[in-house]
JSON list of C-alpha atoms in Angstrom, two decimals:
[
{"chain": "A", "resi": 615, "resn": "MET", "atom": "CA", "xyz": [-0.03, 0.05, -0.05]},
{"chain": "A", "resi": 616, "resn": "ASP", "atom": "CA", "xyz": [1.15, 3.40, -0.71]},
{"chain": "A", "resi": 617, "resn": "THR", "atom": "CA", "xyz": [-1.25, 6.29, -0.09]},
{"chain": "A", "resi": 618, "resn": "GLY", "atom": "CA", "xyz": [1.04, 8.81, -1.54]},
{"chain": "A", "resi": 619, "resn": "SER", "atom": "CA", "xyz": [0.67, 6.95, -5.01]},
{"chain": "A", "resi": 620, "resn": "ALA", "atom": "CA", "xyz": [-2.13, 8.41, -7.22]},
{"chain": "A", "resi": 621, "resn": "VAL", "atom": "CA", "xyz": [-2.46, 5.07, -9.24]},
{"chain": "A", "resi": 622, "resn": "SER", "atom": "CA", "xyz": [-1.99, 1.02, -8.53]},
{"chain": "A", "resi": 623, "resn": "ILE", "atom": "CA", "xyz": [0.73, -0.40, -10.33]},
{"chain": "A", "resi": 624, "resn": "ILE", "atom": "CA", "xyz": [1.64, -4.07, -10.91]},
{"chain": "A", "resi": 625, "resn": "GLN", "atom": "CA", "xyz": [5.04, -5.26, -12.41]},
{"chain": "A", "resi": 626, "resn": "GLU", "atom": "CA", "xyz": [4.53, -7.25, -15.78]},
{"chain": "A", "resi": 627, "resn": "ASP", "atom": "CA", "xyz": [6.23, -10.55, -14.15]},
{"chain": "A", "resi": 628, "resn": "ALA", "atom": "CA", "xyz": [3.65, -10.85, -11.32]},
{"chain": "A", "resi": 629, "resn": "LEU", "atom": "CA", "xyz": [0.85, -11.40, -13.89]},
{"chain": "A", "resi": 630, "resn": "ASN", "atom": "CA", "xyz": [-0.02, -15.07, -14.21]},
{"chain": "A", "resi": 631, "resn": "GLY", "atom": "CA", "xyz": [-1.01, -16.72, -17.64]},
{"chain": "A", "resi": 632, "resn": "GLU", "atom": "CA", "xyz": [-2.08, -14.95, -20.62]},
{"chain": "A", "resi": 633, "resn": "ASN", "atom": "CA", "xyz": [-3.34, -11.58, -20.28]},
{"chain": "A", "resi": 634, "resn": "ILE", "atom": "CA", "xyz": [-5.14, -9.24, -22.78]},
{"chain": "A", "resi": 635, "resn": "TYR", "atom": "CA", "xyz": [-4.61, -5.61, -21.72]},
{"chain": "A", "resi": 636, "resn": "LEU", "atom": "CA", "xyz": [-4.94, -2.07, -22.86]},
{"chain": "A", "resi": 637, "resn": "LYS", "atom": "CA", "xyz": [-1.32, -1.37, -24.46]},
{"chain": "A", "resi": 638, "resn": "ASN", "atom": "CA", "xyz": [0.02, 1.99, -24.16]},
{"chain": "A", "resi": 639, "resn": "ASN", "atom": "CA", "xyz": [3.42, 3.63, -23.65]},
{"chain": "A", "resi": 640, "resn": "LEU", "atom": "CA", "xyz": [3.46, 6.12, -20.69]},
{"chain": "A", "resi": 641, "resn": "MET", "atom": "CA", "xyz": [5.88, 7.25, -18.12]},
{"chain": "A", "resi": 642, "resn": "VAL", "atom": "CA", "xyz": [5.16, 7.95, -14.65]},
{"chain": "A", "resi": 643, "resn": "LYS", "atom": "CA", "xyz": [7.29, 9.57, -12.17]},
{"chain": "A", "resi": 644, "resn": "ALA", "atom": "CA", "xyz": [8.19, 7.94, -8.89]},
{"chain": "A", "resi": 645, "resn": "VAL", "atom": "CA", "xyz": [8.70, 9.78, -5.53]},
{"chain": "A", "resi": 646, "resn": "THR", "atom": "CA", "xyz": [12.16, 9.37, -6.04]},
{"chain": "A", "resi": 647, "resn": "GLY", "atom": "CA", "xyz": [11.90, 11.41, -9.33]},
{"chain": "A", "resi": 648, "resn": "ASP", "atom": "CA", "xyz": [12.86, 8.05, -11.25]},
{"chain": "A", "resi": 649, "resn": "ARG", "atom": "CA", "xyz": [10.71, 7.63, -14.30]},
{"chain": "A", "resi": 650, "resn": "MET", "atom": "CA", "xyz": [8.83, 4.38, -14.75]},
{"chain": "A", "resi": 651, "resn": "GLU", "atom": "CA", "xyz": [8.01, 3.05, -18.06]},
{"chain": "A", "resi": 652, "resn": "ILE", "atom": "CA", "xyz": [4.21, 1.81, -18.40]},
{"chain": "A", "resi": 653, "resn": "GLN", "atom": "CA", "xyz": [3.34, -1.08, -20.83]},
{"chain": "A", "resi": 654, "resn": "GLY", "atom": "CA", "xyz": [-0.50, -0.86, -20.48]},
{"chain": "A", "resi": 655, "resn": "GLN", "atom": "CA", "xyz": [-3.38, -1.31, -18.18]},
{"chain": "A", "resi": 656, "resn": "LEU", "atom": "CA", "xyz": [-5.09, -4.25, -16.93]},
{"chain": "A", "resi": 657, "resn": "ASP", "atom": "CA", "xyz": [-8.16, -5.04, -14.77]},
{"chain": "A", "resi": 658, "resn": "VAL", "atom": "CA", "xyz": [-7.11, -7.49, -12.11]},
{"chain": "A", "resi": 659, "resn": "GLU", "atom": "CA", "xyz": [-8.99, -9.23, -9.66]},
{"chain": "A", "resi": 660, "resn": "LEU", "atom": "CA", "xyz": [-7.57, -9.19, -6.02]},
{"chain": "A", "resi": 661, "resn": "SER", "atom": "CA", "xyz": [-8.06, -11.63, -3.42]},
{"chain": "A", "resi": 662, "resn": "SER", "atom": "CA", "xyz": [-6.45, -12.22, 0.10]},
{"chain": "A", "resi": 663, "resn": "GLY", "atom": "CA", "xyz": [-7.37, -15.79, 1.55]},
{"chain": "A", "resi": 664, "resn": "GLU", "atom": "CA", "xyz": [-11.33, -15.90, 1.26]},
{"chain": "A", "resi": 665, "resn": "LYS", "atom": "CA", "xyz": [-11.60, -12.30, 0.78]},
{"chain": "A", "resi": 666, "resn": "ARG", "atom": "CA", "xyz": [-12.16, -10.95, -2.93]},
{"chain": "A", "resi": 667, "resn": "PHE", "atom": "CA", "xyz": [-11.85, -7.25, -3.64]},
{"chain": "A", "resi": 668, "resn": "GLY", "atom": "CA", "xyz": [-13.28, -7.57, -7.13]},
{"chain": "A", "resi": 669, "resn": "HIS", "atom": "CA", "xyz": [-11.61, -6.01, -10.27]},
{"chain": "A", "resi": 670, "resn": "HIS", "atom": "CA", "xyz": [-9.25, -2.89, -10.30]},
{"chain": "A", "resi": 671, "resn": "ARG", "atom": "CA", "xyz": [-7.42, -1.20, -13.04]},
{"chain": "A", "resi": 672, "resn": "PHE", "atom": "CA", "xyz": [-3.74, -1.52, -12.54]},
{"chain": "A", "resi": 673, "resn": "LEU", "atom": "CA", "xyz": [-0.90, 0.15, -14.62]},
{"chain": "A", "resi": 674, "resn": "ILE", "atom": "CA", "xyz": [1.82, -2.55, -15.84]},
{"chain": "A", "resi": 675, "resn": "ALA", "atom": "CA", "xyz": [5.17, -1.61, -15.25]},
{"chain": "A", "resi": 676, "resn": "LYS", "atom": "CA", "xyz": [7.88, -3.03, -17.59]},
{"chain": "A", "resi": 677, "resn": "LYS", "atom": "CA", "xyz": [10.73, -3.21, -15.10]},
{"chain": "A", "resi": 678, "resn": "PRO", "atom": "CA", "xyz": [10.96, -4.81, -11.71]},
{"chain": "A", "resi": 679, "resn": "MET", "atom": "CA", "xyz": [9.69, -2.62, -8.80]},
{"chain": "A", "resi": 680, "resn": "GLY", "atom": "CA", "xyz": [12.46, -3.53, -6.22]},
{"chain": "A", "resi": 681, "resn": "LYS", "atom": "CA", "xyz": [11.30, -6.02, -3.59]},
{"chain": "A", "resi": 682, "resn": "PHE", "atom": "CA", "xyz": [7.47, -5.27, -4.42]},
{"chain": "A", "resi": 683, "resn": "GLN", "atom": "CA", "xyz": [5.45, -6.81, -7.16]},
{"chain": "A", "resi": 684, "resn": "GLY", "atom": "CA", "xyz": [3.18, -4.00, -7.17]},
{"chain": "A", "resi": 685, "resn": "ILE", "atom": "CA", "xyz": [1.52, -1.01, -5.49]},
{"chain": "A", "resi": 686, "resn": "LEU", "atom": "CA", "xyz": [-1.81, -0.61, -4.07]},
{"chain": "A", "resi": 687, "resn": "GLY", "atom": "CA", "xyz": [-2.35, 3.06, -4.70]},
{"chain": "A", "resi": 688, "resn": "ASP", "atom": "CA", "xyz": [-4.65, 5.74, -3.25]},
{"chain": "A", "resi": 689, "resn": "ASP", "atom": "CA", "xyz": [-7.11, 4.82, -6.24]},
{"chain": "A", "resi": 690, "resn": "TRP", "atom": "CA", "xyz": [-7.46, 1.32, -4.95]},
{"chain": "A", "resi": 691, "resn": "LEU", "atom": "CA", "xyz": [-7.54, 2.26, -1.29]},
{"chain": "A", "resi": 692, "resn": "LYS", "atom": "CA", "xyz": [-10.48, 4.97, -1.66]},
{"chain": "A", "resi": 693, "resn": "ALA", "atom": "CA", "xyz": [-12.36, 2.34, -4.09]},
{"chain": "A", "resi": 694, "resn": "ASN", "atom": "CA", "xyz": [-12.41, -0.33, -1.28]},
{"chain": "A", "resi": 695, "resn": "GLY", "atom": "CA", "xyz": [-12.87, 1.98, 1.66]},
{"chain": "A", "resi": 696, "resn": "ALA", "atom": "CA", "xyz": [-9.48, 0.85, 3.24]},
{"chain": "A", "resi": 697, "resn": "VAL", "atom": "CA", "xyz": [-8.90, 2.27, 6.70]},
{"chain": "A", "resi": 698, "resn": "ILE", "atom": "CA", "xyz": [-5.32, 2.42, 7.63]},
{"chain": "A", "resi": 699, "resn": "ASP", "atom": "CA", "xyz": [-4.42, 2.63, 11.38]},
{"chain": "A", "resi": 700, "resn": "LEU", "atom": "CA", "xyz": [-0.85, 3.63, 11.61]},
{"chain": "A", "resi": 701, "resn": "LYS", "atom": "CA", "xyz": [-1.04, 3.56, 15.62]},
{"chain": "A", "resi": 702, "resn": "THR", "atom": "CA", "xyz": [-1.31, -0.35, 15.50]},
{"chain": "A", "resi": 703, "resn": "ASP", "atom": "CA", "xyz": [-0.24, -0.99, 12.17]},
{"chain": "A", "resi": 704, "resn": "ALA", "atom": "CA", "xyz": [-3.52, -2.34, 11.06]}
]
């Protein structure tokens, strides 16, 4: 999760199987100032255990994003009514 990220991003390597997605060539700027090449957009169905969050549009990053396979951005957090408790890390 990244409350400072306006969009949700998933790295291409994290996608399973064949995926048909909206291709585009975009560049987004990371908080570090680095540019990130975006290959396209894909609606991804997210789940955690038995909990399903439905579909959400992710930007697809061409290159690896360090130790993370993706970022749940502010768009996803708001759409799913996420509540973040920084005091208890919940």
